[in-house]
Short mmCIF file of C-alpha atoms and ligand atoms in Angstrom, two decimals:
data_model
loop_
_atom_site.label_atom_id
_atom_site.label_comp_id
_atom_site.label_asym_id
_atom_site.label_seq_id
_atom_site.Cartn_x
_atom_site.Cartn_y
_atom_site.Cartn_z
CA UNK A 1 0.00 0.00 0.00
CA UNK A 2 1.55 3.51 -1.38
CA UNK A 3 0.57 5.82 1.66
CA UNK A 4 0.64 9.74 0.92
CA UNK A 5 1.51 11.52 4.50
CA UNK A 6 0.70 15.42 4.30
CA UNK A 7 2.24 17.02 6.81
CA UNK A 8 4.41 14.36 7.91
CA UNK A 9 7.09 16.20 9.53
CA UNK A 10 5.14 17.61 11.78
CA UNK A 11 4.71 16.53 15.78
CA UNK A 12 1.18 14.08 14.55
CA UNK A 13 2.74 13.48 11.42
CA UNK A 14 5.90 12.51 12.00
CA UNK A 15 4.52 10.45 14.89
CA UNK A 16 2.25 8.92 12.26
CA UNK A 17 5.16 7.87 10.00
CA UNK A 18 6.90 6.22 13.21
CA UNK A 19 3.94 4.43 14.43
CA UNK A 20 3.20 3.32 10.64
CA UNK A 21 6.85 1.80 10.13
CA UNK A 22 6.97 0.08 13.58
CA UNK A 23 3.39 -1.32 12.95
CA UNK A 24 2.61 -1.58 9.25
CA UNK A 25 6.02 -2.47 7.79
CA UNK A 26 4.37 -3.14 4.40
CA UNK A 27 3.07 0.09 4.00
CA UNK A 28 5.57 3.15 1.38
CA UNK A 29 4.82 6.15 2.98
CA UNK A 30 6.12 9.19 1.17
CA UNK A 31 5.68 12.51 3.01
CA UNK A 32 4.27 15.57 1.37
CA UNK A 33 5.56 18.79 3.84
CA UNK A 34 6.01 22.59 3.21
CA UNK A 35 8.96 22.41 5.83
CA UNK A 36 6.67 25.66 7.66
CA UNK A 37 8.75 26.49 10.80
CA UNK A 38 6.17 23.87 12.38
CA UNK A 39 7.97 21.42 10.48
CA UNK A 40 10.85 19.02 11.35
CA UNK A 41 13.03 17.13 8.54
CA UNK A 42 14.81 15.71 12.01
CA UNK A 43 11.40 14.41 13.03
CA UNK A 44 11.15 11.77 10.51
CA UNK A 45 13.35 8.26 9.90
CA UNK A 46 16.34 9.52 7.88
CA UNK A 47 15.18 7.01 4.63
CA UNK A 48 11.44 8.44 4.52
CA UNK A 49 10.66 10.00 1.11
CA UNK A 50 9.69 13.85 1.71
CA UNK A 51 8.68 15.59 -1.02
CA UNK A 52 9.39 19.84 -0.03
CA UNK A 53 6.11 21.19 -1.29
CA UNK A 54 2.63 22.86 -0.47
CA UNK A 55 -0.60 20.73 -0.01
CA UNK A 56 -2.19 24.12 -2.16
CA UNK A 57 -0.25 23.53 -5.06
CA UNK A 58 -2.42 21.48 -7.27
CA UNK A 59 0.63 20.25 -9.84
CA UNK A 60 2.70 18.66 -7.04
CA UNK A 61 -0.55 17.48 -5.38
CA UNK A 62 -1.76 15.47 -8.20
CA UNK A 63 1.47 13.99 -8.83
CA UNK A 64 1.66 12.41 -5.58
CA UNK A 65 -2.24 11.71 -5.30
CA UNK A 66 -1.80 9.98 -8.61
CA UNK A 67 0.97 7.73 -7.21
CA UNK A 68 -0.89 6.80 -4.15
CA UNK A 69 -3.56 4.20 -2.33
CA UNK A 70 -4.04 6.53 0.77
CA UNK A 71 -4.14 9.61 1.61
CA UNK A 72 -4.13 10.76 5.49
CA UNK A 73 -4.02 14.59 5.45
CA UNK A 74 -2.81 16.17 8.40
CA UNK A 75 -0.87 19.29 7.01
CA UNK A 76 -2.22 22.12 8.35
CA UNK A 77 -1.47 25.89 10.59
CA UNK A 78 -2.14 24.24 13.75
CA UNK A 79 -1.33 26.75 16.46
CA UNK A 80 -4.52 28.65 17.80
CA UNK A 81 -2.16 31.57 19.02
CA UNK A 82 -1.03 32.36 15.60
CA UNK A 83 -4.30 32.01 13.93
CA UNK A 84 -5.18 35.15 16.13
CA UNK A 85 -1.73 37.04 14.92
CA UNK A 86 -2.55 36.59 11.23
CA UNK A 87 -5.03 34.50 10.21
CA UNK A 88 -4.14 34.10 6.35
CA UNK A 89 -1.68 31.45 6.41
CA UNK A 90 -4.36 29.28 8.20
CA UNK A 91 -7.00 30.44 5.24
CA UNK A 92 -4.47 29.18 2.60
CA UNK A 93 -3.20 25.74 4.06
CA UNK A 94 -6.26 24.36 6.02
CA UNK A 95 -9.40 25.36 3.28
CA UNK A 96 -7.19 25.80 0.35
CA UNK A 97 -5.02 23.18 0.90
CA UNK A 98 -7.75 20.27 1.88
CA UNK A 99 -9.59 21.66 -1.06
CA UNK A 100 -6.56 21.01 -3.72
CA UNK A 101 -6.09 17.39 -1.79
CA UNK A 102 -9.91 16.86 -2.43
CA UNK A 103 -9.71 17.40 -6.19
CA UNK A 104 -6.95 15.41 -6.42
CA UNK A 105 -8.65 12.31 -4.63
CA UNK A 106 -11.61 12.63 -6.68
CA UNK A 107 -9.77 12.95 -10.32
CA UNK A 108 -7.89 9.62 -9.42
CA UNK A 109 -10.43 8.31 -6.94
CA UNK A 110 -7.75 7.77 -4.06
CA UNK A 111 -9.13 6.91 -0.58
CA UNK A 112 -9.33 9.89 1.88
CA UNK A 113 -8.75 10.28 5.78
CA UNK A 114 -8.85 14.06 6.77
CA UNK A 115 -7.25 14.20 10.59
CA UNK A 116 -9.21 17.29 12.53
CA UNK A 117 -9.97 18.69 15.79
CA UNK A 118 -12.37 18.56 18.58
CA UNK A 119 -12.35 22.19 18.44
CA UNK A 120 -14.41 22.78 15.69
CA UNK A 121 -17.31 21.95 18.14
CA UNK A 122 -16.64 25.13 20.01
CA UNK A 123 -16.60 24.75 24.35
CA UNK A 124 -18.38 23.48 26.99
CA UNK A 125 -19.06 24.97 30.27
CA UNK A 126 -17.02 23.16 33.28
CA UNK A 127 -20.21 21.40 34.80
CA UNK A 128 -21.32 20.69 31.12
CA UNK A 129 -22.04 16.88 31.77
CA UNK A 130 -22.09 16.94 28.03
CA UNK A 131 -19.07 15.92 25.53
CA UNK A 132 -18.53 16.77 21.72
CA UNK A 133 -20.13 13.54 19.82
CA UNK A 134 -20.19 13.29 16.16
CA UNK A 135 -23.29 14.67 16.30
CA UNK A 136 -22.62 18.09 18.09
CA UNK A 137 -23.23 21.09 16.20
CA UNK A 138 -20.59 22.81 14.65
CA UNK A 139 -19.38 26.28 16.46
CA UNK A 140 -15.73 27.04 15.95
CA UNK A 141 -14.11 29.74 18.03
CA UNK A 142 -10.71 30.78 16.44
CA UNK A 143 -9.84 31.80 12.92
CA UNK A 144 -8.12 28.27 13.33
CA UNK A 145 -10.95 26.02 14.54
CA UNK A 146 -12.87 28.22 11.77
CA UNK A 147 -10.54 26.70 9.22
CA UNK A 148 -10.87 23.32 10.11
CA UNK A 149 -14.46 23.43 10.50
CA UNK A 150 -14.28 24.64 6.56
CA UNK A 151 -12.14 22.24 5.86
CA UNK A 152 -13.95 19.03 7.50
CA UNK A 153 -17.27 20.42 5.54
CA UNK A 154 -15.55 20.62 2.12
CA UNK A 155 -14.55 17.43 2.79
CA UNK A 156 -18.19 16.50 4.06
CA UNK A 157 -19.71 18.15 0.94
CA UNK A 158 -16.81 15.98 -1.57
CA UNK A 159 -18.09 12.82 0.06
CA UNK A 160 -22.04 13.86 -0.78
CA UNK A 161 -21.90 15.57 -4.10
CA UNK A 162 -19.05 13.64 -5.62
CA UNK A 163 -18.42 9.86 -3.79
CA UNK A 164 -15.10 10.44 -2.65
CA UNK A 165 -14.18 7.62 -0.31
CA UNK A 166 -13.16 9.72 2.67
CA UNK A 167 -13.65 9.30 6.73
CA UNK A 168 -12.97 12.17 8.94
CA UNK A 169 -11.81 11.79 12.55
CA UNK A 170 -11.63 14.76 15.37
CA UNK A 171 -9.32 14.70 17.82
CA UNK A 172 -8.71 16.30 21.48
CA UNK A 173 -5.44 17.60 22.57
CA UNK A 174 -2.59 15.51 22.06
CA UNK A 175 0.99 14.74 23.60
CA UNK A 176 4.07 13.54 23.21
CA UNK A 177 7.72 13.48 21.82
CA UNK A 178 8.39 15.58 18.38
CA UNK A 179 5.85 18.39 19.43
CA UNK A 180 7.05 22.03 18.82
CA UNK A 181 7.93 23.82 21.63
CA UNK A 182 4.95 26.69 21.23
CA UNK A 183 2.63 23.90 22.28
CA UNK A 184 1.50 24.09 26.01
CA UNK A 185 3.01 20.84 27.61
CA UNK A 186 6.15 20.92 25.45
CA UNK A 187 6.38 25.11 26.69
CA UNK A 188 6.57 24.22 29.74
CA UNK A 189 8.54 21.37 30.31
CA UNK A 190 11.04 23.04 28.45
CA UNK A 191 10.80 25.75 30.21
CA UNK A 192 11.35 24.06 33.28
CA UNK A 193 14.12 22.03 31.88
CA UNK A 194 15.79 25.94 31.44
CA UNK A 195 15.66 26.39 34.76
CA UNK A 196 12.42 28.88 34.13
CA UNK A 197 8.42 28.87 35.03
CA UNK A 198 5.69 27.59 32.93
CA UNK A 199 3.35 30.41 32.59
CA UNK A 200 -0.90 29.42 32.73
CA UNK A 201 -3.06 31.79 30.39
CA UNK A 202 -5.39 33.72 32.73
CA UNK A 203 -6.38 31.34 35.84
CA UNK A 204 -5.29 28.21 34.30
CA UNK A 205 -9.14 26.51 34.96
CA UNK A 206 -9.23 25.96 31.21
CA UNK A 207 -9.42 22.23 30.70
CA UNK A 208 -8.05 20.14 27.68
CA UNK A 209 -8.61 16.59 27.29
CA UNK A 210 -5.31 14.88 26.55
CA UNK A 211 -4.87 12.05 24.30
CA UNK A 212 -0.96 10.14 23.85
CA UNK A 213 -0.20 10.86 19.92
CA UNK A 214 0.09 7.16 19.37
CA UNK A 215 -3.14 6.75 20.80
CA UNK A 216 -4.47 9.36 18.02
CA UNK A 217 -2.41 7.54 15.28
CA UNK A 218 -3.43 4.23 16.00
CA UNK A 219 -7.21 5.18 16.40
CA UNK A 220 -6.31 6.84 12.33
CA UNK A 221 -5.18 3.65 10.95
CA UNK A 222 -8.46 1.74 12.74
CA UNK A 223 -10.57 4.11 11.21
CA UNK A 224 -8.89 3.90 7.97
CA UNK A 225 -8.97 -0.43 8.23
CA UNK A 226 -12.51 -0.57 9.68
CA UNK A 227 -14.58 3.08 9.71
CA UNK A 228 -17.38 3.54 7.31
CA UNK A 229 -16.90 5.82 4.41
CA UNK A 230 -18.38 9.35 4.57
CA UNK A 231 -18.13 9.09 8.71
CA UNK A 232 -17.19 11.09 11.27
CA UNK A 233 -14.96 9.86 14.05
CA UNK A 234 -14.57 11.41 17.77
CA UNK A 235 -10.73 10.15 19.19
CA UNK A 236 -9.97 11.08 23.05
CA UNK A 237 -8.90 8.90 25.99
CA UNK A 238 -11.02 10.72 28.65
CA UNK A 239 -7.71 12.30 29.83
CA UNK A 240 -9.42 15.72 30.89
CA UNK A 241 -7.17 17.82 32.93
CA UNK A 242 -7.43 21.99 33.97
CA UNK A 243 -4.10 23.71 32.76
CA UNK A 244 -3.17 24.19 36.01
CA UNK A 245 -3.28 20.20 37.31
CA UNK A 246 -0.83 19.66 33.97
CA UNK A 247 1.63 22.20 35.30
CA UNK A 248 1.17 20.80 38.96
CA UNK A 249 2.45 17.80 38.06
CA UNK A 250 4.74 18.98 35.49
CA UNK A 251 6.43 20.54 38.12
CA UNK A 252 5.85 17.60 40.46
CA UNK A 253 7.92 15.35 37.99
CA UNK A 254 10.90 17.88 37.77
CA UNK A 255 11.47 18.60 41.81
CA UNK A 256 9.66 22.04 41.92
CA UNK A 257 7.31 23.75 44.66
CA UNK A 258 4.22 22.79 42.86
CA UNK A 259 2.83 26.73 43.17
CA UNK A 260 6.09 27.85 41.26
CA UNK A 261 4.23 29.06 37.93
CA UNK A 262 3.15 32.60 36.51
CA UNK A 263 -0.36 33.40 35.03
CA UNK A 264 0.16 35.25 32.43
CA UNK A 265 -2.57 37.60 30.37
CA UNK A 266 -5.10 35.10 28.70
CA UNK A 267 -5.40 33.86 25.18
CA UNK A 268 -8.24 36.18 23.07
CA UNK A 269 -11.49 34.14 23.09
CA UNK A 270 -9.68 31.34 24.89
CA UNK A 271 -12.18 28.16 25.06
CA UNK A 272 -12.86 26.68 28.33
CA UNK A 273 -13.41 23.38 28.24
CA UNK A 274 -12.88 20.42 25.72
CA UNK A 275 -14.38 16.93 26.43
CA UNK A 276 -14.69 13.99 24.11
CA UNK A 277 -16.95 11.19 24.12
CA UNK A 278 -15.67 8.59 21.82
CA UNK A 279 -18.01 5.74 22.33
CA UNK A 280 -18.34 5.11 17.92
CA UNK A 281 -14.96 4.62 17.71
CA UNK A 282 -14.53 2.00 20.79
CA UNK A 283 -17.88 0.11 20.35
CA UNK A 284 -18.19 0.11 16.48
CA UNK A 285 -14.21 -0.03 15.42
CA UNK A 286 -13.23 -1.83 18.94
CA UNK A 287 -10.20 0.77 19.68
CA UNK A 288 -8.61 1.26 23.23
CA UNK A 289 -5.90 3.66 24.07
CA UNK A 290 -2.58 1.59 25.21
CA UNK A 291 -1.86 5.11 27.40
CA UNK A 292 -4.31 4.34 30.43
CA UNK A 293 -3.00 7.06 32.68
CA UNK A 294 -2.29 10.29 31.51
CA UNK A 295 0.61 10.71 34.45
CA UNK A 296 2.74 7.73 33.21
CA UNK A 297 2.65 9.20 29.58
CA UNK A 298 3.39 12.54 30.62
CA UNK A 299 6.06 11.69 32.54
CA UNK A 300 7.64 9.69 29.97
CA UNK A 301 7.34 12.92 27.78
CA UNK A 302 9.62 14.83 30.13
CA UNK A 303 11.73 12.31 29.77
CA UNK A 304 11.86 12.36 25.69
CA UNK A 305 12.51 16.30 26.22
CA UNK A 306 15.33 15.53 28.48
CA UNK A 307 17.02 13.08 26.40
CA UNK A 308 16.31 15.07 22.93
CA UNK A 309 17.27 18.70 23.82
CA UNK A 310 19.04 19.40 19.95
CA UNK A 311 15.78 18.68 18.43
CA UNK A 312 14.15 21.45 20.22
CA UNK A 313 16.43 23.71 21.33
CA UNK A 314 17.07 25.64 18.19
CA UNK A 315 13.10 26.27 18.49
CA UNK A 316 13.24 27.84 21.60
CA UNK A 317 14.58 31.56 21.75
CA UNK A 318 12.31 32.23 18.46
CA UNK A 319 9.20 30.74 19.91
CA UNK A 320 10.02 32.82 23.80
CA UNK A 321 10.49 35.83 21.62
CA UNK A 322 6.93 35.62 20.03
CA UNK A 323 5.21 34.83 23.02
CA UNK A 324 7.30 38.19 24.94
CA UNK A 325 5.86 40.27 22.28
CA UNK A 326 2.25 39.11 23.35
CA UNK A 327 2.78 39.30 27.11
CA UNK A 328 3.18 35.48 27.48
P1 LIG B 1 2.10 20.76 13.38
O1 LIG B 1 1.97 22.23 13.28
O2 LIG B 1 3.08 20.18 14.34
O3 LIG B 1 2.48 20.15 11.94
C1 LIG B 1 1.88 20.63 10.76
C2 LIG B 1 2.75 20.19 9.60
O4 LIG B 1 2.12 20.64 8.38
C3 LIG B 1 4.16 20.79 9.62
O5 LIG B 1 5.12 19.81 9.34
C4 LIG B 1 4.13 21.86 8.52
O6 LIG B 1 5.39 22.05 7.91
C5 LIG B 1 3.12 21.24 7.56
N1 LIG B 1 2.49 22.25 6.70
C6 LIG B 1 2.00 23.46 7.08
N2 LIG B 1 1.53 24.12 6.00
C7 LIG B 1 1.72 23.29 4.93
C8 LIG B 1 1.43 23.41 3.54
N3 LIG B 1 0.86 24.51 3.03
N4 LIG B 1 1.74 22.37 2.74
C9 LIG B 1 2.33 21.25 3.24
N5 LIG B 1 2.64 21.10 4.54
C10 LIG B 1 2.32 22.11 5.38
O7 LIG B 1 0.63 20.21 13.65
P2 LIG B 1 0.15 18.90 14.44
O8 LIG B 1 -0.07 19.25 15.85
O9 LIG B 1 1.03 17.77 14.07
O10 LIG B 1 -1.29 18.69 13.78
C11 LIG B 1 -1.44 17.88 12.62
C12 LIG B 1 -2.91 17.81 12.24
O11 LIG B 1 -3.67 17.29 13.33
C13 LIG B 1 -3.53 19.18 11.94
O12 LIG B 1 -4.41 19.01 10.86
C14 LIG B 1 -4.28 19.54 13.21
O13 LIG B 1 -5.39 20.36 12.92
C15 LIG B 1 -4.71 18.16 13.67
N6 LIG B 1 -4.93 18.01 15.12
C16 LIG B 1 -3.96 18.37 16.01
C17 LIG B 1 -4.14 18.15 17.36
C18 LIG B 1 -3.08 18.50 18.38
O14 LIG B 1 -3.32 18.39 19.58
N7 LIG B 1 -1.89 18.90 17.98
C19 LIG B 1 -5.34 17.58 17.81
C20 LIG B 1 -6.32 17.24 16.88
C21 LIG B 1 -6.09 17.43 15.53
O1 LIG B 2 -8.03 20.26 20.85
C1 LIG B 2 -7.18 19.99 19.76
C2 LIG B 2 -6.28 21.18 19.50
O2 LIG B 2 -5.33 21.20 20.57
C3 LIG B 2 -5.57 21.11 18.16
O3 LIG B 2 -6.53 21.22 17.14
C4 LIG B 2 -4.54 22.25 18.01
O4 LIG B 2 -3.83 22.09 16.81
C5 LIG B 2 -3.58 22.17 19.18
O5 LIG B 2 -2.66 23.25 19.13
C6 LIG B 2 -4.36 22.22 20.49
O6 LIG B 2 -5.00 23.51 20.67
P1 LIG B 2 -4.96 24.27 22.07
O7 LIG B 2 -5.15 25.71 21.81
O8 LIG B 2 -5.83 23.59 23.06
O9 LIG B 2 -3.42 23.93 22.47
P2 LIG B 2 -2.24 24.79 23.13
O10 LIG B 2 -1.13 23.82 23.33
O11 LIG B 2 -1.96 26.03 22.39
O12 LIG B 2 -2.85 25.18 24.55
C7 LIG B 2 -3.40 24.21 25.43
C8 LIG B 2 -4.02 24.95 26.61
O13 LIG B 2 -2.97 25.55 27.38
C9 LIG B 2 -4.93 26.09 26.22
O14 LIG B 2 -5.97 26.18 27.18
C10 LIG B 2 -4.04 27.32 26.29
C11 LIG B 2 -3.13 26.98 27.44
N1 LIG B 2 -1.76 27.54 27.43
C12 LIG B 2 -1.01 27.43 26.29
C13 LIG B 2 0.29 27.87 26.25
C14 LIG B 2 1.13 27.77 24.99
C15 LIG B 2 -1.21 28.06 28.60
O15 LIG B 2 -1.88 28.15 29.65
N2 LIG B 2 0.09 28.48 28.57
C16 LIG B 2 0.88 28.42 27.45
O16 LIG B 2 2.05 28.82 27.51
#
């Protein structure tokens, strides 16, 4: 099987190409990457194919779509912060981009899994007793989530009007080695790791729920063995957790007084609360996440920080600058 990877040296992506090798040996995955500053050549096995080159250019996209069994699209602007700094960037890559992959798909009739986020469902009060299903109404909050939410409906709409075979799966917050050090866990611990704080957004109540990336990627390729075509898929491991517990422990795992964080100003239109309920994908497609305790895989992502410090350090300095700038 010829598997196209967009986005692939990325933190899901690259994770995605790992897990794929160590668990599908018979799969060819080439990657597809724009090399953004979100992405990582270092990330991926040194033999992996990567092809340098935008998901929105339709020439290079039908090229590789041509070439290819699968597709599993996960390029994309991913960072919610930025999305709020300039939006346009997010416009281009997450609606322009899926919307080149989807004509591609459909000229050569290539099988489709789009990778997107819970947060396209908006949030949820704390008490909610509530969680984002399948069916949960659409109600994006940042020009990011906005561009996902475009992108899963164009993707929706390609299924409908024109029987591409695609399956779409939205996913909570996820952890783990390879993620760029903007990111929230990987901010702090590397922060800590400097000898710094990690700094909360306003009172640090916000809750994510957290999810192990090879959780995510595994719950991708059951989807893409077993999920019905044209269907939506919720992924989370009920790992729900206020900002403030992560840093707790965060700086429970590396010695610290566990009050020995700032709150910083708050994130524009920051969501509160995201909660998954992802009974279709364990009672239809029989998935369980091998990371049962969110404190054993965090603290084994401390650990891949501490043992990998030239992979991210030369992200650091740039990505403390921008987040100065804001007040962060
Ligand atoms: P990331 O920012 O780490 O990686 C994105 C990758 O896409 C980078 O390698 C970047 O170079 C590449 N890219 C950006 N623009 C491109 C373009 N125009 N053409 C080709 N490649 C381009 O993001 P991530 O956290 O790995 O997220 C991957 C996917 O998973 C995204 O679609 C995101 O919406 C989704 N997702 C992420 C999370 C999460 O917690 N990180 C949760 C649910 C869903
Ligand atoms: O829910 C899935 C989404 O999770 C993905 O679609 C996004 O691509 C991914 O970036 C992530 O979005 P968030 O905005 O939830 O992630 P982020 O890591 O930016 O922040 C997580 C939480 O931590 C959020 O409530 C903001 C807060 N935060 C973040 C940073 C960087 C802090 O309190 N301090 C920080 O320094």
């Amino acid at each position: 099987m010829r598997v196209l990877v967009t986005g692939g040296a990325g933190f899901i992506g690259a994770n995605f190409v790992r897990w794929t090798r160590a668990h599908r040996p018979e799969a060819q995955v080439v990657v597809l990457d724009a090399l953004t500053y979100a992405g990582n050549r270092a990330s991926l096995p040194g033999d992996v194919e990567l092809v340098v080159g935008d998901v929105a250019d339709a020439e290079v996209v039908d090229r590789l779509v041509a070439a290819s069994d699968l597709v599993v699209h996960f390029a994309a602007e991913s960072h919610n912060d930025n999305s709020l700094h300039d939006p346009s960037p997010f416009v281009r890559t997450n609606v322009v981009g899926t919307f080149t992959l989807l004509e591609a798909v459909r000229r050569h009739d290539v099988r489709l899994h789009h990778v997107s986020t819970d947060e396209v469902y908006g949030d949820l009060a704390l008490d909610d007793p509530d969680r984002f299903r399948e069916s949960t109404p659409y109600n994006p909050s940042s020009p990011y989530s906005a561009t996902k939410a475009g992108s899963d409906l164009l993707v929706r709409a390609w299924v409908r009007s024109f029987g591409v075979r695609a399956t779409i799966s939205n996913c909570s917050n996820n952890y783990g080695g390879y993620q760029h050090v903007e990111k929230f866990i990987p901010r702090q611990i590397t922060n800590l790791l400097d000898g710094g704080r990690p700094k909360l957004y306003g009172t640090g109540e916000n809750v994510r729920d957290w999810i192990h990336v090879d959780d995510h990627n595994a719950a991708v390729w059951t989807i893409v063995d077993r999920g019905r075509l044209g269907e939506t898929y919720m992924i989370g491991a009920d790992g729900e957790r206020s900002n403030r517990e992560v840093v707790e422990l965060l700086l429970e795992l590396t010695g610290r007084p566990r009050d020995a964080y700032d709150l910083v100003s708050d994130r524009p239109g920051h969501d509160l609360r995201y909660a998954i309920d992802a009974t279709r994908l364990r009672t239809e497609l029989g998935w369980v996440p091998e990371y049962a305790h969110f404190e054993d895989g965090l603290a084994a992502t401390v650990q891949w920080y501490r043992d990998n410090e030239a992979w991210w350090r030369p992200q650091k300095d740039a990505t403390e600058a921008k987040y100065a700038q804001l007040g962060r």
